[in-house]
């Protein structure tokens, strides 16, 4: 198949590209590098089945030849990133989604929308099932991300119901691994960077808030299964093992025993969800998907990736 990936120069887009190329597909990557990096796709230069288009998907995309699948992964994804690029985040998850849905109709390609656990906001139920509608502040400091992702889901379903677009929706929960931007403020990469540089690990609040961490290769395997499955409504993808932020800081320190870092506590940012954990029954039932890489194993792999490049930078 010929597959188009928006956000292909980002953390998840680049891992998804690696997976699809390993399956023998041909991949067209699209990115404007607003938060991604050319280094993430450096290793693909010269690959016979890979091509790259530098393009902002807020503008319509013209592409010659057939396209069988469109993965819409483009969007700033960290709280620091989407607050820095508020309007671009709103647009890529509204106009960008719309443009790629139109392209999917033109090419008769199946379209997958990368939505997020942020669609649940600060959830009143835990773990979150897909039929929970969420608790989102429509004007808060995460609203430029949460609300357009919710709009993208609505837009995807409208194209599916009225225009017959062949669509899939995933809600991705916190995912980590190599190629994350060390300075995008997300918790795992921040703690690893800080620990490798003997700087304090910045825990917000008392670190009692929870997240559930999925390793990138587990996640992209799930994304591909959703695309190739026949379930239309949203499917949660994430690791259901819930952990406090303080525990993540301790895990990172125990895996970098030479680090001289200590934990330091800082004020909690506004609208920071207190709990987050996916109910993945739907993914298990319809796709047979479940993550296989433990937190210890995933953190070790990630630390090895960053050990040389991050120290003293
Ligand atoms: P990332 O920032 O590493 O990758 C996103 C990529 O999209 C970047 O390369 C960026 O340059 C590109 N991009 C943004 N706007 C664009 C535009 N208008 N045109 C073309 N390219 C554009 O982030 P990521 O973690 O890889 O996230 C990928 C997707 O997964 C995002 O849609 C994000 O919302 C979603 N997601 C990720 C997580 C996670 O934990 N990583 C969790 C929930 C949802
Ligand atoms: N966090 C933290 N210290 C940091 C970065 C993040 O304590 O240096 C916390 C943050 O307050 C949140 C959790 O870790 O509760 C996850 O943050 P992240 O930015 O990775 O993603 P989120 O799940 O909030 O979108």
Coordinates of C-alpha atoms and ligand atoms in Angstrom, one line a residue:
X1 CA 0.0 0.0 0.0
X2 CA 1.0 3.6 -0.4
X3 CA 0.5 5.3 3.0
X4 CA 0.6 9.0 3.8
X5 CA 1.5 10.1 7.4
X6 CA 1.1 13.7 8.5
X7 CA 3.4 14.6 11.4
X8 CA 5.9 12.0 10.0
X9 CA 8.9 14.0 11.3
X10 CA 7.7 13.8 14.9
X11 CA 8.2 11.3 17.7
X12 CA 5.3 8.9 16.9
X13 CA 5.1 9.6 13.2
X14 CA 8.7 8.5 12.7
X15 CA 8.2 5.3 14.7
X16 CA 5.0 4.6 12.7
X17 CA 6.9 5.2 9.5
X18 CA 9.5 2.6 10.6
X19 CA 6.8 0.0 11.4
X20 CA 5.0 0.5 8.0
X21 CA 8.2 0.4 6.0
X22 CA 9.1 -2.9 7.8
X23 CA 5.7 -4.2 6.6
X24 CA 6.8 -3.5 3.0
X25 CA 4.5 -0.5 2.4
X26 CA 5.6 2.7 0.7
X27 CA 5.4 5.8 2.9
X28 CA 5.0 9.4 2.1
X29 CA 5.9 11.5 5.1
X30 CA 4.5 15.0 5.5
X31 CA 5.6 17.5 8.1
X32 CA 6.3 21.2 8.6
X33 CA 8.7 20.6 11.6
X34 CA 6.8 23.0 13.9
X35 CA 7.7 20.6 16.8
X36 CA 9.3 17.6 14.9
X37 CA 12.9 17.4 13.8
X38 CA 14.6 16.3 10.5
X39 CA 17.0 14.1 12.6
X40 CA 14.0 11.9 13.4
X41 CA 13.8 10.8 9.8
X42 CA 17.5 11.1 8.9
X43 CA 17.9 7.3 8.8
X44 CA 15.2 7.1 6.1
X45 CA 17.2 9.1 3.5
X46 CA 17.6 7.0 0.4
X47 CA 15.1 4.4 1.5
X48 CA 13.5 3.2 -1.8
X49 CA 10.0 3.1 -0.3
X50 CA 10.1 6.5 1.5
X51 CA 9.5 10.0 0.3
X52 CA 9.0 13.2 2.2
X53 CA 7.0 16.4 1.6
X54 CA 7.7 19.5 3.7
X55 CA 4.2 20.9 4.0
X56 CA 1.9 22.5 6.5
X57 CA -1.3 20.5 6.4
X58 CA -3.3 23.6 7.4
X59 CA -3.0 24.2 3.6
X60 CA -4.6 21.7 1.2
X61 CA -2.2 19.0 0.1
X62 CA -1.9 18.0 -3.6
X63 CA -0.3 14.6 -4.2
X64 CA 0.1 12.6 -7.4
X65 CA -0.7 9.0 -7.6
X66 CA -2.7 6.7 -5.4
X67 CA -3.0 6.9 -1.6
X68 CA -4.5 4.0 0.3
X69 CA -4.1 5.1 3.9
X70 CA -3.8 8.5 5.6
X71 CA -2.6 8.7 9.2
X72 CA -3.3 12.2 10.6
X73 CA -0.6 12.4 13.3
X74 CA 0.3 16.1 12.9
X75 CA -0.1 18.3 15.9
X76 CA 2.0 19.8 18.7
X77 CA 1.5 17.3 21.5
X78 CA 3.1 18.5 24.7
X79 CA 1.5 21.1 27.0
X80 CA 4.5 23.3 26.5
X81 CA 4.3 22.9 22.7
X82 CA 0.7 23.6 22.3
X83 CA 0.7 26.6 24.6
X84 CA 3.6 28.0 22.6
X85 CA 1.8 27.3 19.3
X86 CA -1.8 27.8 20.2
X87 CA -3.3 29.0 16.9
X88 CA -1.3 26.4 14.9
X89 CA -2.5 23.7 17.2
X90 CA -6.2 24.8 16.8
X91 CA -5.7 24.9 13.0
X92 CA -3.9 21.6 12.5
X93 CA -6.7 19.9 14.4
X94 CA -9.5 21.6 12.6
X95 CA -8.5 22.9 9.1
X96 CA -5.8 20.2 8.9
X97 CA -8.1 17.4 9.8
X98 CA -10.7 18.7 7.3
X99 CA -8.1 19.0 4.5
X100 CA -6.9 15.4 5.0
X101 CA -10.5 14.1 5.2
X102 CA -11.1 15.8 1.8
X103 CA -7.9 14.2 0.5
X104 CA -9.1 10.8 1.8
X105 CA -12.4 11.2 -0.2
X106 CA -10.5 12.2 -3.3
X107 CA -8.1 9.3 -3.1
X108 CA -10.6 6.8 -1.7
X109 CA -8.1 6.3 1.1
X110 CA -8.8 5.1 4.6
X111 CA -8.3 8.0 7.2
X112 CA -7.1 7.6 10.8
X113 CA -7.4 10.5 13.2
X114 CA -4.9 10.6 16.1
X115 CA -7.0 12.0 18.9
X116 CA -5.9 11.9 22.5
X117 CA -6.7 11.0 26.1
X118 CA -7.0 14.8 26.6
X119 CA -10.4 14.5 25.0
X120 CA -11.4 13.2 28.5
X121 CA -10.0 16.4 30.2
X122 CA -9.7 16.1 33.9
X123 CA -11.7 12.9 34.1
X124 CA -14.4 12.3 36.7
X125 CA -14.1 8.6 36.2
X126 CA -11.0 6.4 36.3
X127 CA -10.0 4.5 34.2
X128 CA -11.5 6.1 31.1
X129 CA -13.7 4.1 28.8
X130 CA -14.4 5.3 25.3
X131 CA -18.1 6.0 26.1
X132 CA -17.1 8.6 28.8
X133 CA -17.6 12.1 27.3
X134 CA -15.1 13.8 29.4
X135 CA -14.6 16.9 31.6
X136 CA -12.9 19.6 29.5
X137 CA -12.4 23.3 30.2
X138 CA -13.3 24.9 26.9
X139 CA -11.2 28.0 27.5
X140 CA -8.4 26.7 29.7
X141 CA -4.7 26.4 29.1
X142 CA -5.1 23.0 27.4
X143 CA -8.2 24.0 25.4
X144 CA -6.3 24.9 22.2
X145 CA -5.5 21.1 22.1
X146 CA -8.4 19.3 23.8
X147 CA -11.3 21.0 22.0
X148 CA -9.9 20.9 18.5
X149 CA -9.0 17.2 19.0
X150 CA -12.7 16.7 20.1
X151 CA -13.8 18.7 17.0
X152 CA -11.5 16.5 14.8
X153 CA -13.3 13.4 16.2
X154 CA -16.7 15.1 15.4
X155 CA -15.5 16.1 11.9
X156 CA -14.2 12.5 11.2
X157 CA -17.6 11.0 12.2
X158 CA -19.5 13.6 10.1
X159 CA -17.4 12.7 7.0
X160 CA -17.9 9.1 7.8
X161 CA -21.7 9.3 8.3
X162 CA -22.6 11.8 5.6
X163 CA -19.9 11.4 2.9
X164 CA -19.1 7.8 3.4
X165 CA -15.4 8.4 4.3
X166 CA -13.7 5.3 5.5
X167 CA -12.4 6.4 8.9
X168 CA -10.8 5.3 12.2
X169 CA -10.2 7.2 15.4
X170 CA -7.7 6.5 18.2
X171 CA -7.3 8.2 21.6
X172 CA -3.6 8.0 22.5
X173 CA -2.6 8.0 26.2
X174 CA 0.9 9.2 27.3
X175 CA 3.5 7.5 25.2
X176 CA 7.3 7.7 25.6
X177 CA 10.5 6.6 23.9
X178 CA 13.4 7.6 21.8
X179 CA 13.1 10.7 19.5
X180 CA 11.0 12.7 21.9
X181 CA 12.1 16.3 21.9
X182 CA 14.2 16.6 25.1
X183 CA 13.0 20.2 25.7
X184 CA 9.2 19.8 25.0
X185 CA 8.4 19.5 28.7
X186 CA 6.8 16.1 28.7
X187 CA 7.3 14.3 31.9
X188 CA 9.4 11.2 31.0
X189 CA 11.9 12.9 28.7
X190 CA 12.2 15.9 31.1
X191 CA 13.1 13.6 34.0
X192 CA 15.6 11.6 31.9
X193 CA 17.3 14.8 30.6
X194 CA 17.4 16.2 34.1
X195 CA 18.8 13.0 35.7
X196 CA 21.4 12.6 33.0
X197 CA 22.6 16.2 33.5
X198 CA 22.5 16.0 37.4
X199 CA 19.8 18.6 37.5
X200 CA 16.8 18.5 39.9
X201 CA 13.8 16.5 38.7
X202 CA 11.0 19.0 38.5
X203 CA 7.9 17.3 40.0
X204 CA 4.8 19.4 39.8
X205 CA 2.5 19.6 42.8
X206 CA 3.2 16.7 45.2
X207 CA 3.6 14.3 42.3
X208 CA 0.4 12.5 43.3
X209 CA -1.3 12.9 39.9
X210 CA -1.2 9.8 37.8
X211 CA -0.5 8.8 34.2
X212 CA -0.1 5.5 32.4
X213 CA 3.0 5.2 30.2
X214 CA 3.0 3.3 26.9
X215 CA 6.2 2.5 25.1
X216 CA 6.3 3.9 21.5
X217 CA 6.7 0.6 19.6
X218 CA 3.7 -0.9 21.5
X219 CA 1.7 2.2 20.6
X220 CA 2.4 2.3 16.9
X221 CA 1.7 -1.4 16.6
X222 CA -1.8 -0.6 18.1
X223 CA -2.3 2.3 15.7
X224 CA -1.7 0.1 12.7
X225 CA -4.1 -2.6 14.0
X226 CA -6.8 0.1 14.4
X227 CA -6.2 1.3 10.8
X228 CA -6.4 -2.3 9.5
X229 CA -9.3 -3.3 11.7
X230 CA -13.0 -2.5 11.1
X231 CA -14.0 -0.6 14.3
X232 CA -15.2 2.9 13.4
X233 CA -15.7 4.6 16.8
X234 CA -12.8 5.8 19.0
X235 CA -10.4 3.2 20.5
X236 CA -8.2 4.0 23.5
X237 CA -4.5 3.1 23.0
X238 CA -2.2 3.2 26.0
X239 CA -0.7 1.2 28.8
X240 CA -3.3 0.5 31.6
X241 CA -0.7 0.5 34.4
X242 CA -1.4 3.7 36.3
X243 CA 1.5 5.3 38.2
X244 CA 2.1 8.5 40.1
X245 CA 4.4 11.2 38.7
X246 CA 6.5 10.9 41.9
X247 CA 7.0 7.2 41.2
X248 CA 8.1 7.9 37.6
X249 CA 10.7 10.3 39.0
X250 CA 11.9 7.6 41.4
X251 CA 12.0 5.0 38.6
X252 CA 14.2 7.3 36.4
X253 CA 16.6 8.0 39.3
X254 CA 16.9 4.3 40.1
X255 CA 17.7 3.5 36.5
X256 CA 20.4 6.2 36.4
X257 CA 22.3 5.3 39.6
X258 CA 25.2 7.6 38.8
X259 CA 23.0 10.7 38.7
X260 CA 23.4 13.2 41.5
X261 CA 19.9 14.7 40.9
X262 CA 17.4 15.1 43.6
X263 CA 13.6 15.6 43.3
X264 CA 12.4 19.2 43.6
X265 CA 8.7 20.2 43.9
X266 CA 7.1 23.0 41.9
X267 CA 3.5 24.5 41.7
X268 CA 1.0 22.4 39.8
X269 CA 0.1 23.9 36.4
X270 CA -3.6 24.9 35.8
X271 CA -6.0 22.3 34.4
X272 CA -3.5 19.5 34.9
X273 CA -5.6 16.2 35.0
X274 CA -5.3 14.6 38.4
X275 CA -5.7 11.0 37.1
X276 CA -5.4 9.3 33.7
X277 CA -5.6 5.7 32.8
X278 CA -7.0 4.0 29.8
X279 CA -9.5 1.2 29.8
X280 CA -8.3 -0.8 26.9
X281 CA -11.0 -3.5 26.8
X282 CA -12.1 -2.3 23.4
X283 CA -8.6 -2.6 21.9
X284 CA -8.2 -6.0 23.5
X285 CA -11.6 -7.3 22.3
X286 CA -11.5 -5.9 18.7
X287 CA -7.8 -6.0 17.9
X288 CA -6.3 -8.4 20.4
X289 CA -3.9 -5.5 21.2
X290 CA -2.2 -5.1 24.6
X291 CA 1.1 -3.4 25.4
X292 CA 4.0 -5.8 26.1
X293 CA 6.8 -3.6 27.2
X294 CA 7.0 -2.9 30.9
X295 CA 7.8 0.6 32.3
X296 CA 11.2 -0.6 33.6
X297 CA 12.1 -2.0 30.2
X298 CA 10.9 1.0 28.2
X299 CA 12.6 3.5 30.5
X300 CA 15.9 1.5 30.2
X301 CA 15.7 1.6 26.4
X302 CA 14.9 5.3 26.4
X303 CA 17.7 6.1 28.8
X304 CA 20.2 4.2 26.6
X305 CA 19.1 6.2 23.6
X306 CA 19.7 9.5 25.3
X307 CA 22.7 8.6 27.5
X308 CA 25.3 9.9 25.1
X309 CA 23.5 12.7 23.3
X310 CA 22.1 14.5 26.3
X311 CA 24.8 14.6 28.9
X312 CA 26.2 18.1 29.5
X313 CA 24.2 19.7 26.7
Ligands
LIG1 P1 5.5 15.4 18.0 O1 5.4 16.9 18.3 O2 6.8 14.8 18.2 O3 5.0 15.1 16.5 C1 4.0 15.9 15.8 C2 4.5 16.2 14.4 O4 3.5 17.0 13.7 C3 5.7 17.1 14.5 O5 6.8 16.6 13.7 C4 5.2 18.5 13.9 O6 6.2 19.2 13.3 C5 4.1 18.0 13.0 N1 3.1 19.0 12.7 C6 2.4 19.8 13.6 N2 1.6 20.6 12.9 C7 1.8 20.4 11.6 C8 1.2 20.9 10.4 N3 0.3 21.9 10.5 N4 1.6 20.4 9.2 C9 2.5 19.4 9.1 N5 3.1 18.9 10.2 C10 2.7 19.4 11.5 O7 4.3 14.7 18.9 P2 4.0 13.2 19.0 O8 4.0 12.9 20.4 O9 4.7 12.4 18.0 O10 2.4 13.3 18.6 C11 1.9 12.8 17.4 C12 0.4 12.8 17.4 O11 -0.1 11.9 18.5 C13 -0.2 14.2 17.7 O12 -1.4 14.3 16.9 C14 -0.6 14.1 19.2 O13 -1.7 14.9 19.5 C15 -1.0 12.6 19.3 N6 -0.8 12.2 20.7 C16 0.4 11.9 21.2 C17 0.6 11.5 22.5 C18 1.9 11.1 23.1 O14 1.9 10.7 24.3 N7 3.0 11.1 22.4 C19 -0.6 11.4 23.4 C20 -1.8 11.7 22.8 C21 -1.9 12.1 21.5
LIG2 N1 5.0 16.9 35.1 C1 5.9 17.1 36.1 N2 7.1 17.6 35.9 C2 7.5 18.0 34.6 C3 6.7 17.7 33.5 C4 5.4 17.2 33.8 O1 5.5 16.8 37.3 O2 8.7 18.4 34.5 C5 3.7 16.3 35.3 C6 2.6 17.2 34.8 O3 2.2 18.1 35.7 C7 1.5 16.2 34.5 C8 2.3 14.9 34.2 O4 3.6 15.1 34.7 O5 0.7 15.9 35.7 C9 2.3 14.6 32.7 O6 2.8 15.7 32.0 P1 3.1 15.7 30.5 O7 3.4 17.1 30.1 O8 4.1 14.7 30.1 O9 1.7 15.3 29.8 P2 0.2 15.4 30.1 O10 -0.3 14.1 30.4 O11 -0.1 16.4 31.2 O12 -0.4 16.0 28.8

